[in-house]
Coordinates of C-alpha atoms and ligand atoms in Angstrom, one line a residue:
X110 CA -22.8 -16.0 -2.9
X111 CA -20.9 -13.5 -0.9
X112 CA -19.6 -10.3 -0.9
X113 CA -16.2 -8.5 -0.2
X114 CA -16.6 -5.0 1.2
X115 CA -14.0 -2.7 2.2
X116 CA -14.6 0.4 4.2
X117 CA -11.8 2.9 3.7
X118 CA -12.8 6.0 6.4
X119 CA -12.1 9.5 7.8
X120 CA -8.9 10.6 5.5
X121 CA -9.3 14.0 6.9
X122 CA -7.2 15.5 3.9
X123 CA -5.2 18.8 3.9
X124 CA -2.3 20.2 2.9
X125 CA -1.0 21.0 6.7
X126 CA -1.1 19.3 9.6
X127 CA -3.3 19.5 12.0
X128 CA -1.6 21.4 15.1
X129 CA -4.3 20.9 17.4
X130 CA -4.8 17.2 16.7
X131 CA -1.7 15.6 15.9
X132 CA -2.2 12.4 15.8
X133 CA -4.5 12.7 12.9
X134 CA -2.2 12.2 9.5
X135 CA -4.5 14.5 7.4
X136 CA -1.5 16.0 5.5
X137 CA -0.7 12.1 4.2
X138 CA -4.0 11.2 3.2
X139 CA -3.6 11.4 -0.5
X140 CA -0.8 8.8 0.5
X141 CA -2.4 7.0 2.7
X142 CA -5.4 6.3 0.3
X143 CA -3.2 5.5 -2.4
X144 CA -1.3 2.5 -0.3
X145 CA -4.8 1.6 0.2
X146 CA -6.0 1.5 -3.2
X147 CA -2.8 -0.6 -4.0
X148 CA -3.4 -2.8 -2.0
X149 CA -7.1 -3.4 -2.7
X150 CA -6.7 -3.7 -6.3
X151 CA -3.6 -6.5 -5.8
X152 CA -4.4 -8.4 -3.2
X153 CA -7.7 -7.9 -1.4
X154 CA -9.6 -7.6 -4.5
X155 CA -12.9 -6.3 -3.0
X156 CA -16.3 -6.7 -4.6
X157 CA -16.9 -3.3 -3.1
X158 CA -15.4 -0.3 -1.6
X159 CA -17.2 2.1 0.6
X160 CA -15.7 5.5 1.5
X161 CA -17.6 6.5 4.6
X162 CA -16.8 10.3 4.5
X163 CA -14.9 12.7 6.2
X164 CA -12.3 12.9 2.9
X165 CA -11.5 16.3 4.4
X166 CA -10.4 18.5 7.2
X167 CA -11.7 22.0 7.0
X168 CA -14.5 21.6 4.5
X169 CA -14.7 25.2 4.4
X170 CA -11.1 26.0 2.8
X171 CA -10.6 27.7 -0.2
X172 CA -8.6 24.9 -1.7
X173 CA -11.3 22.0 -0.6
X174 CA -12.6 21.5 -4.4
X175 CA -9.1 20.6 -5.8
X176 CA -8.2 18.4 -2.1
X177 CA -11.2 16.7 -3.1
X178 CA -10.4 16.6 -7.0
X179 CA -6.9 14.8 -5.6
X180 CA -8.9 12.5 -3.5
X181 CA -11.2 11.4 -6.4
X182 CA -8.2 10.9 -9.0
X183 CA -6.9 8.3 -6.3
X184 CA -10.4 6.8 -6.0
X185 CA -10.6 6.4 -9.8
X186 CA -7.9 3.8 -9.8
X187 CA -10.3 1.2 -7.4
X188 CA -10.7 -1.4 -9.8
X189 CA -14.3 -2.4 -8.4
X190 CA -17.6 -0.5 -8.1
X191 CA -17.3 2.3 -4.9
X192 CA -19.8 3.6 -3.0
X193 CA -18.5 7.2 -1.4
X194 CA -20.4 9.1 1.1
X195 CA -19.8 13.0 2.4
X196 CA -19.0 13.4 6.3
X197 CA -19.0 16.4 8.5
X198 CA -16.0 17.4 7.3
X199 CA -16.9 17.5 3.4
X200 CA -18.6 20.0 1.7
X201 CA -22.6 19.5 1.3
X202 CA -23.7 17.2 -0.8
X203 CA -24.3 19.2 -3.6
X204 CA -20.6 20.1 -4.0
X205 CA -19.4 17.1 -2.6
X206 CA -20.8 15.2 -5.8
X207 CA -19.9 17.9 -8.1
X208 CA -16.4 16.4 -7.7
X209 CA -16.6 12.7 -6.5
X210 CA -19.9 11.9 -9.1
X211 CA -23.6 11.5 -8.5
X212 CA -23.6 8.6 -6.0
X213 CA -25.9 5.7 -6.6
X214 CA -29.6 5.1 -5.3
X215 CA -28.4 1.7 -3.8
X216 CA -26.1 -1.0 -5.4
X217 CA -26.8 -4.7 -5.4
X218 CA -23.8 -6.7 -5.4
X219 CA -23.6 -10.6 -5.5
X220 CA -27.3 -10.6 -3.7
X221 CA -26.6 -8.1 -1.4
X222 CA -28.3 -4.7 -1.5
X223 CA -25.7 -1.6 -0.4
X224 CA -27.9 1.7 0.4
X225 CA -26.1 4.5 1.2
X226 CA -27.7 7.4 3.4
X227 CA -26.5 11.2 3.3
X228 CA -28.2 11.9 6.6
X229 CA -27.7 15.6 8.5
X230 CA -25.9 16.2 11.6
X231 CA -27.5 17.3 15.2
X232 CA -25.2 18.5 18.2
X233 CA -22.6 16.9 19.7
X234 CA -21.5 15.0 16.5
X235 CA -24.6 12.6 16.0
X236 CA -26.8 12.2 13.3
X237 CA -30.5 12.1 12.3
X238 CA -32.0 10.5 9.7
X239 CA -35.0 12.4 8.0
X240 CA -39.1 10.6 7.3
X241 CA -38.5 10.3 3.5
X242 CA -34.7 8.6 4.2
X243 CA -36.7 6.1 6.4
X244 CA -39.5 5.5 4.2
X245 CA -36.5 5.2 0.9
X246 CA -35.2 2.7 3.1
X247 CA -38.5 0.3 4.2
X248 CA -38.7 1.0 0.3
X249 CA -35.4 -0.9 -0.7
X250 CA -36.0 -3.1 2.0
X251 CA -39.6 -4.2 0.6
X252 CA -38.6 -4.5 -2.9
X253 CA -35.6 -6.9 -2.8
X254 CA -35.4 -10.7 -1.4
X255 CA -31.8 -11.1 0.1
X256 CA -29.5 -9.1 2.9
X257 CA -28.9 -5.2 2.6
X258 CA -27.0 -3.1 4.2
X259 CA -27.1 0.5 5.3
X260 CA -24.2 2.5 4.8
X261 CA -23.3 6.1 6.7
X262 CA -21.3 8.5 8.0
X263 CA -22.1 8.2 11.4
X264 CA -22.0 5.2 13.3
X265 CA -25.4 3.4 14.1
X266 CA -26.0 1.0 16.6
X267 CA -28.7 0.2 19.0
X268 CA -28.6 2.9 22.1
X269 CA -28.3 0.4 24.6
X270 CA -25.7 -1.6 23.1
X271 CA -23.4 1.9 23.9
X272 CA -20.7 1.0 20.8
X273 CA -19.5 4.3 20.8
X274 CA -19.8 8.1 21.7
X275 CA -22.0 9.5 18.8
X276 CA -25.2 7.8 17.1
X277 CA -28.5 8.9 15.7
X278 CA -30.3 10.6 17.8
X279 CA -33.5 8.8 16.2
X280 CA -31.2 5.3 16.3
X281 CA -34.4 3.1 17.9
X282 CA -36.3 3.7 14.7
X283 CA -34.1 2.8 12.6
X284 CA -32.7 0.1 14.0
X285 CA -36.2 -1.3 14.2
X286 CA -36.5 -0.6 10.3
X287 CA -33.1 -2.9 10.1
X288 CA -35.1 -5.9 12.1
X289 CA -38.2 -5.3 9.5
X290 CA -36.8 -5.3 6.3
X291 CA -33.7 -7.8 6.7
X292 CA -30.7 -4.8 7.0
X293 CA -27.9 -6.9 8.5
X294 CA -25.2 -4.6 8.2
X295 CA -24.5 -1.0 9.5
X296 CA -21.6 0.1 8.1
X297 CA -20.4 3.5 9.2
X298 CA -17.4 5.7 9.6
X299 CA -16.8 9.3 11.6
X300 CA -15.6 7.8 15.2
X301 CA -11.9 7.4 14.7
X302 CA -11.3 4.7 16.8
X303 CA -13.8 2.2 15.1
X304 CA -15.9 -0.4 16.8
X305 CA -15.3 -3.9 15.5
X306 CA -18.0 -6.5 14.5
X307 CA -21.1 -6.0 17.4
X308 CA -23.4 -9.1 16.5
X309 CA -26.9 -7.6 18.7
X310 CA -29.5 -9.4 18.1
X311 CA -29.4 -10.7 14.9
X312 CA -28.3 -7.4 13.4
X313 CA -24.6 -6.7 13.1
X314 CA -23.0 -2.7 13.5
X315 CA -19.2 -2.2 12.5
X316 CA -17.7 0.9 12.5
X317 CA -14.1 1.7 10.5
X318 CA -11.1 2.8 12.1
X319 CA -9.7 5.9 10.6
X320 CA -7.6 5.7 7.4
X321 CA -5.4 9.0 8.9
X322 CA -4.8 8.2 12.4
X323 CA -2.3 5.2 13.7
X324 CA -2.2 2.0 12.9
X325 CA -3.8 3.6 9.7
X326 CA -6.5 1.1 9.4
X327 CA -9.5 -0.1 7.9
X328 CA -12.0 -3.6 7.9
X329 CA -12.8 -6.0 5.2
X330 CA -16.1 -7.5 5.7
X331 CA -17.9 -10.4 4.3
X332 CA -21.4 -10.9 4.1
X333 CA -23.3 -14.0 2.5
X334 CA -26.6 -13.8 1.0
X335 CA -27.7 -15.8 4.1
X336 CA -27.4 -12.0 5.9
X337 CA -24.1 -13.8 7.9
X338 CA -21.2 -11.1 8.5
X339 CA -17.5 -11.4 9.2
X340 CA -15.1 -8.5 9.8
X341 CA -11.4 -8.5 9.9
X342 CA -9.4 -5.4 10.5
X343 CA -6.2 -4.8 8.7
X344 CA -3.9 -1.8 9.1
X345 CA -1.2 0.2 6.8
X346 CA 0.9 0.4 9.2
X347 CA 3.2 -2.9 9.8
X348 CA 3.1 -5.0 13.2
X349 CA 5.5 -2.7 15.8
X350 CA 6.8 -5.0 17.6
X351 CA 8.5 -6.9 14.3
X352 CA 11.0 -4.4 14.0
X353 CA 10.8 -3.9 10.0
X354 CA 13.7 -2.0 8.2
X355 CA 12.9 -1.5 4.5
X356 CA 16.6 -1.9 2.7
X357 CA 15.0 0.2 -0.7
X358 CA 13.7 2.9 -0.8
X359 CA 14.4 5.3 -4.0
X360 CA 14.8 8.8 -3.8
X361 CA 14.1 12.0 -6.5
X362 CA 17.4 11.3 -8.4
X363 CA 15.8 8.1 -9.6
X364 CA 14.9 8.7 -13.7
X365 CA 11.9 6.3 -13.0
X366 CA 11.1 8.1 -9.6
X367 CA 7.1 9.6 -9.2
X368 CA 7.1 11.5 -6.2
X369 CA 9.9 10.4 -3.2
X370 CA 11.2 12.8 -1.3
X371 CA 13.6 11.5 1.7
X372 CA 11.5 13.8 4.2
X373 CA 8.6 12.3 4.0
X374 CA 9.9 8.6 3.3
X375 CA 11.4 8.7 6.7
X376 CA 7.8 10.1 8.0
X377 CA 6.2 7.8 6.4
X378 CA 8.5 4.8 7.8
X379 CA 7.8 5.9 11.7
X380 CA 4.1 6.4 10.6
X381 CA 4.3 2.7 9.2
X382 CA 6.6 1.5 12.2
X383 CA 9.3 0.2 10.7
X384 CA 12.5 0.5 12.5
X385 CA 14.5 2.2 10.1
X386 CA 14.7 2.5 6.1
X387 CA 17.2 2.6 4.1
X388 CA 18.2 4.9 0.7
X389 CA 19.2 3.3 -2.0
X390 CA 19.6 5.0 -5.4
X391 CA 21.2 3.1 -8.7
X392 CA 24.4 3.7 -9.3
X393 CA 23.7 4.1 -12.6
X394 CA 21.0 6.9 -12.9
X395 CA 23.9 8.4 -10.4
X396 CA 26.8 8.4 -13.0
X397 CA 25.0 8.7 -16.3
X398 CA 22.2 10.8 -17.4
X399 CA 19.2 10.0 -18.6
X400 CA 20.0 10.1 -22.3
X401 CA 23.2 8.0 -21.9
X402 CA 21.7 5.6 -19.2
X403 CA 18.5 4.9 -21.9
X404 CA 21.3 3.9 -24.2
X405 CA 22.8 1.4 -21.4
X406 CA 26.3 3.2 -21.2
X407 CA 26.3 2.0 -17.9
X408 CA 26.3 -1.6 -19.1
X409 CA 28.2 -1.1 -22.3
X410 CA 31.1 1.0 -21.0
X411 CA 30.6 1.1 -17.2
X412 CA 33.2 3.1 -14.9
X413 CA 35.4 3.4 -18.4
X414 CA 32.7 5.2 -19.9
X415 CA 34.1 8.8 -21.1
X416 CA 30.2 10.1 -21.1
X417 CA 29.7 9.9 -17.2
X418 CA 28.0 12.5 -15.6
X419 CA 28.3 12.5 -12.2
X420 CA 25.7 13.2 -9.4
X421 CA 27.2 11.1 -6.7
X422 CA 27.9 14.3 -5.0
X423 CA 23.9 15.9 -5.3
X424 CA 23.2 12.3 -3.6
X425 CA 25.2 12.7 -0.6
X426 CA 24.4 16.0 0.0
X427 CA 20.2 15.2 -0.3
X428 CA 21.0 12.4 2.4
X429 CA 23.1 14.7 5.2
X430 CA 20.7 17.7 4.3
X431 CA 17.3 15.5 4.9
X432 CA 18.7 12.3 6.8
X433 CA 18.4 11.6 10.2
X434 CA 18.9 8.6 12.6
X435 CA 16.0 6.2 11.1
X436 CA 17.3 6.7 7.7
X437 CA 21.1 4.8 6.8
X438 CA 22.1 5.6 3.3
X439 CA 22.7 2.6 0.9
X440 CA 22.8 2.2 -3.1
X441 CA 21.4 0.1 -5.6
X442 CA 24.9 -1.5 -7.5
X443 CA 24.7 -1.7 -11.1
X444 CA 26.8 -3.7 -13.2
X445 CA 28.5 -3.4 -16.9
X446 CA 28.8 -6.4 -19.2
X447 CA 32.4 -7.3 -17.9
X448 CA 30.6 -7.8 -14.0
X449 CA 32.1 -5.1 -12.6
X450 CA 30.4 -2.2 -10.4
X451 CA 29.0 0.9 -11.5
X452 CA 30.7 2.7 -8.4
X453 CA 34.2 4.0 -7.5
X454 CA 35.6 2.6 -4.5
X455 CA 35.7 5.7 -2.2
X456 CA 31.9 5.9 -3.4
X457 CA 31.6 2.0 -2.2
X458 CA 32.9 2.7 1.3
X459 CA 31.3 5.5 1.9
X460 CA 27.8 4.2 1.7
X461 CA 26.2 2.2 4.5
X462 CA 24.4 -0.8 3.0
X463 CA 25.0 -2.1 -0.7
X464 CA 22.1 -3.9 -2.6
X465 CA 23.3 -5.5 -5.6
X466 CA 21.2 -5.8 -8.8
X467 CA 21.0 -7.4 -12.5
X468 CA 19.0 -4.9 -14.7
X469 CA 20.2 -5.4 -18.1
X470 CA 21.5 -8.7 -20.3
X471 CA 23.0 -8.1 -24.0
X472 CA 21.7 -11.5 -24.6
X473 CA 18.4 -10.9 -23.9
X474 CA 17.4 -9.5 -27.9
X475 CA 14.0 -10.0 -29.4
X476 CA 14.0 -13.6 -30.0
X477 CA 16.7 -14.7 -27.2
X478 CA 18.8 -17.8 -27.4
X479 CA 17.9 -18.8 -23.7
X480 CA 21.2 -20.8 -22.9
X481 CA 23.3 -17.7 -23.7
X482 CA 20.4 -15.8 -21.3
X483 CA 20.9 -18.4 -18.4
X484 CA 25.0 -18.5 -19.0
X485 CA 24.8 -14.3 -19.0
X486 CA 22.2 -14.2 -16.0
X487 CA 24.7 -16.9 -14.1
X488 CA 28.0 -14.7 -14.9
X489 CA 26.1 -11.0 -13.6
X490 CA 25.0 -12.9 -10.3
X491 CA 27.9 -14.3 -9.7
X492 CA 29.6 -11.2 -10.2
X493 CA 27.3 -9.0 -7.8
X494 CA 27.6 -11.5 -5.2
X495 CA 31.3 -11.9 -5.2
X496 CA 31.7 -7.4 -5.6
X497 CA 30.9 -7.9 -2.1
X498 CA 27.2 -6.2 -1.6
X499 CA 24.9 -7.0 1.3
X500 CA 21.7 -8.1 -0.7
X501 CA 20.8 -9.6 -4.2
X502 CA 17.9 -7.7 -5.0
X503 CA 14.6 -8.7 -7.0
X504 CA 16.6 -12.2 -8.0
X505 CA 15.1 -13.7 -11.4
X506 CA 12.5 -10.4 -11.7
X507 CA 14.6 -9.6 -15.7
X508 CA 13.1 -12.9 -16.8
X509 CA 9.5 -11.5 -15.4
X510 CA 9.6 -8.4 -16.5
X511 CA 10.6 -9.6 -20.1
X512 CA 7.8 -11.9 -20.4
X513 CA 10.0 -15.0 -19.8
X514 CA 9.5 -18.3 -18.1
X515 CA 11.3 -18.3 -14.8
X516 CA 14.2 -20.8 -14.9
X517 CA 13.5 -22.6 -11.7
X518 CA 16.2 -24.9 -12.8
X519 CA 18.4 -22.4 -11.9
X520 CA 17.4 -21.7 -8.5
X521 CA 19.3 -24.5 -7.1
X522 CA 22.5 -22.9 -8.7
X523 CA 21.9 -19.0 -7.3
X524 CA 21.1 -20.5 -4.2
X525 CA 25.0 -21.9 -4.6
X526 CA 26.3 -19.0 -6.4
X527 CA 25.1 -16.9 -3.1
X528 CA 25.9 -19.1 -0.2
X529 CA 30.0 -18.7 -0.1
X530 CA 29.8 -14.9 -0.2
X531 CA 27.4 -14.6 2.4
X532 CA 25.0 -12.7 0.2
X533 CA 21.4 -12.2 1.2
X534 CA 18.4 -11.9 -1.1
X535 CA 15.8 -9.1 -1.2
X536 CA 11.9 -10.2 -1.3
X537 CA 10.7 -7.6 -3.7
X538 CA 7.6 -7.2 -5.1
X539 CA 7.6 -4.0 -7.0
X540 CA 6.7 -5.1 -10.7
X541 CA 7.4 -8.6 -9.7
X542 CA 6.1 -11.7 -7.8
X543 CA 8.9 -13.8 -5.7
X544 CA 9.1 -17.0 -6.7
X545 CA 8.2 -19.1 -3.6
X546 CA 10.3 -22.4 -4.3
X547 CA 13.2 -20.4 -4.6
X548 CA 12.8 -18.2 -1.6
X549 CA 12.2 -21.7 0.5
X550 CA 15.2 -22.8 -1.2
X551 CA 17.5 -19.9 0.4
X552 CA 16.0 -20.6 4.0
X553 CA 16.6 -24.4 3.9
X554 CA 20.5 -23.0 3.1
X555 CA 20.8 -20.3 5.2
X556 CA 21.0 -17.6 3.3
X557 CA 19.2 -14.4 4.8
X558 CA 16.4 -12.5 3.8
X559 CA 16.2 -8.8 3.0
X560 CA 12.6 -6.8 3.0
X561 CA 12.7 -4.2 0.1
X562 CA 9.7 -2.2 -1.3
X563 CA 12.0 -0.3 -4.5
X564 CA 9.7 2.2 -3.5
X565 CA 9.5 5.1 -6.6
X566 CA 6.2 6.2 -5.0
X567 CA 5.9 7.3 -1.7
X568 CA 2.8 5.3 -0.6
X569 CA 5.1 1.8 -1.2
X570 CA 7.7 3.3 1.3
X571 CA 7.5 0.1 4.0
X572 CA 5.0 -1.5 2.3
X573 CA 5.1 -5.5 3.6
X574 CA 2.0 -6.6 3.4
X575 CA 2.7 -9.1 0.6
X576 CA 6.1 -9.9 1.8
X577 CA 4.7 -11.1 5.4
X578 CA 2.0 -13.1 3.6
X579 CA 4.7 -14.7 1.7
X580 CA 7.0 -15.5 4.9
X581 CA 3.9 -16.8 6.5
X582 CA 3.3 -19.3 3.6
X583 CA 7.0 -20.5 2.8
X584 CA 8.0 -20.6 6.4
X585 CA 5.0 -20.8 8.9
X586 CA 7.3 -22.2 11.8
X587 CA 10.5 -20.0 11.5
X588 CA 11.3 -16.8 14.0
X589 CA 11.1 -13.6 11.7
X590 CA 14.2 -12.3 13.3
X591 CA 16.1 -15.4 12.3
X592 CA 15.6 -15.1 8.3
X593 CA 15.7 -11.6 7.6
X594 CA 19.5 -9.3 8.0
X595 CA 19.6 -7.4 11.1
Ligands
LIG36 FE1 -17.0 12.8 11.0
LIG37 FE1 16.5 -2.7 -9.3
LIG38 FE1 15.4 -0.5 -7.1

């Protein structure tokens, strides 16, 4: 048996930035968490997630009850148990649990036993852990048969094994209560640049990175009920030096939009280190309004429509106003029955980079004939590729998102509808999963790859995580720089 925990660290929330400390990302934290949480619950799947503390900046602020309400909305959507501690920055316990909940005793988790200690700080950032703390812990110790772990704010390591600045100042004692009663793990938070796994003997002492500060990261750790521990450290933020542009990012004029803003997208992008992103709003939501779009006027009349109601103009404006050099502006095609664009041609040359995109087919009604389907899905593609756009984006995601069994049969012909026009395809994984074979099939032809995240939320802005996990499986032995569009 094993268990999976994450430690998610020192968000540091507020609603300005810190001028004195710049570096730390405070006023994102809400964000920052929430790409976090994402990206537990989809991929990493954790057994358990502990929140070491520290969830805000000035724990003394009027507003630091509803920061930490926010906070504790986010934490709510962790699909596994969490374990959430108070730092020096929170509020006292008290008040701290008032808003996060009453924290558990100790959890046991696949046969490992997670104790969490709310210990007091002394000078110069250390802690000190109190007579009745060390006797709860012997306690939990004596009373259970497999590994535990001690969980805490600040970090905790043997004195002479100098893993960071700060410790307890009464560190010897309990280190020696980790050698009695079988503690394997320290897990703590509070020094922002974390110490990674420090085996000493026989005990192991991590400490997480903080969620707020560059590369925005954080540890998963495995321990078996054999006490054996193994950390790897992940970050938000994508690899630098790989030079990442994300081709989609949405912007407030999106109907199906939830918070973007193109301020903070670009912030977030440098934050991530991308190397540029770019905006890309449907046409559709651009030329019809919400009412007329929801009845697919866009697809049932297109440009012809007489019920258009244009915003092309807003958009244009909200990119020069907010835009700078990291940001190109772009748009998201759509297309009406006949396969030709939602867009006017003036509109078409004045944007940067043109994504290209099949959201609606007449044929697909409640029970679809699927060779009509295929013939209709064949006839759209073809159309956005030969209109002339730079990417294909989510291919095959209609068939996923209506329930449907991908038509892998029909990869081979995309992959031929695609090549004479030059047209790349986006790797996409909002709502959808790229289908491998297909993706493998476009490489073997040469047909370039486009990174998108369709961000509608700000915390998916440059979000590759899954995408680079996919490269790495379809094409282990290929140069990044040579699939994806420059
Ligand atoms: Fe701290
Ligand atoms: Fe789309
Ligand atoms: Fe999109």
């Amino acid at each position: 048996m094993k268990a999976k925990v994450v430690i998610l660290t020192d968000l540091h929330f507020s609603k300005s930035a810190n001028q004195a400390i710049p570096e730390r990302k405070g006023e994102f934290a809400d964000i920052l968490l929430l790409r976090a949480v994402h990206r537990l619950n989809r991929y990493i799947k954790p057994d358990l997630v502990f929140i070491g503390g520290d969830l805000l900046d000035h724990p003394e602020d009027a507003d630091r009850l509803e920061l930490l309400s926010e906070l504790k909305n986010i934490i709510d959507l962790i699909q596994t148990p969490t374990i959430i501690i108070n730092g020096n920055h929170d509020p006292a316990r008290d008040i701290f649990e008032s808003v996060i909940g009453e924290q558990p005793d100790f959890l046991d988790i696949n046969g490992i036993r997670f104790v969490p200690f709310f210990d007091p700080e002394k000078p110069g950032y250390n802690a000190f852990r109190i007579d009745d703390e060390l006797a709860r812990m012997r306690k939990l110790g004596a009373e259970f048969d497999g590994p535990l772990v001690s969980l805490q704010h600040v970090p905790l390591f043997p004195p002479e094994s100098a893993a960071c600045p700060y410790n307890y100042t009464n560190a010897d004692e309990i280190v020696k209560i980790m050698h009695e009663k079988n503690y394997v793990l320290a897990l703590s938070g509070h020094y922002h640049k974390g110490f990674a796994l420090l085996d000493y003997k026989k005990r192991n002492y991590i400490t997480g990175r903080a969620l707020c500060e560059k590369p925005f990261g954080y540890a998963v750790i495995e321990i078996d009920d054999k006490g054996k521990v193994n950390c790897e450290q992940e970050n938000l933020a994508m690899p630098e030096e790989l030079r990442l542009v994300d081709h989609h990012v949405h912007t407030k004029l999106a109907y199906c939009n939830e918070n973007m803003d193109i301020t903070k997208s670009i912030a977030l992008g440098k934050m991530f280190d991308l190397d540029g992103i770019v905006v890309s709003e449907h046409s559709a939501h651009l030329y019809f309004n919400r009412e007329n779009y929801g009845q697919c006027l866009q697809y049932l009349e297109g440009m012809a429509s007489n019920k258009k109601d244009d915003r092309i103009a807003e958009y244009f404006a909200l990119y020069a106003n907010e835009a700078d050099d990291f940001c190109r502006l772009g748009m998201e095609v759509d297309y009406d029955q006949n396969g030709q664009g939602v867009i006017e041609p003036a509109v078409w040359n004045n944007v940067e980079f043109r994504n290209g995109s099949v959201h609606v087919l007449k044929s697909l009604t409640e029970n679809p004939d699927m060779k009509a389907v295929e013939a209709e899905f064949l006839f759209l593609t073809e159309a956005v590729a030969a209109s002339g756009v730079d990417v294909l984006v989510h291919p095959f995601r209609i068939f996923r998102r209506r329930g449907l069994a991908l038509p892998s049969h029909l990869f081979a012909t995309v992959v031929d509808i695609l090549k004479p026009y030059d047209t790349a395809v986006e790797i996409n994984y909002h709502t959808n999963e790229p289908p491998p074979e297909f993706f493998r099939m476009c490489i073997e032809n040469g047909i370039k790859l486009s990174l998108g995240s369709d961000a509608h939320n700000l915390y998916e802005v440059g979000e590759f995580y899954a995408h680079l996990k996919f490269l790495q499986k379809i094409a282990p032995d290929f140069d990044l720089h040579d699939l994806l569009i420059s």
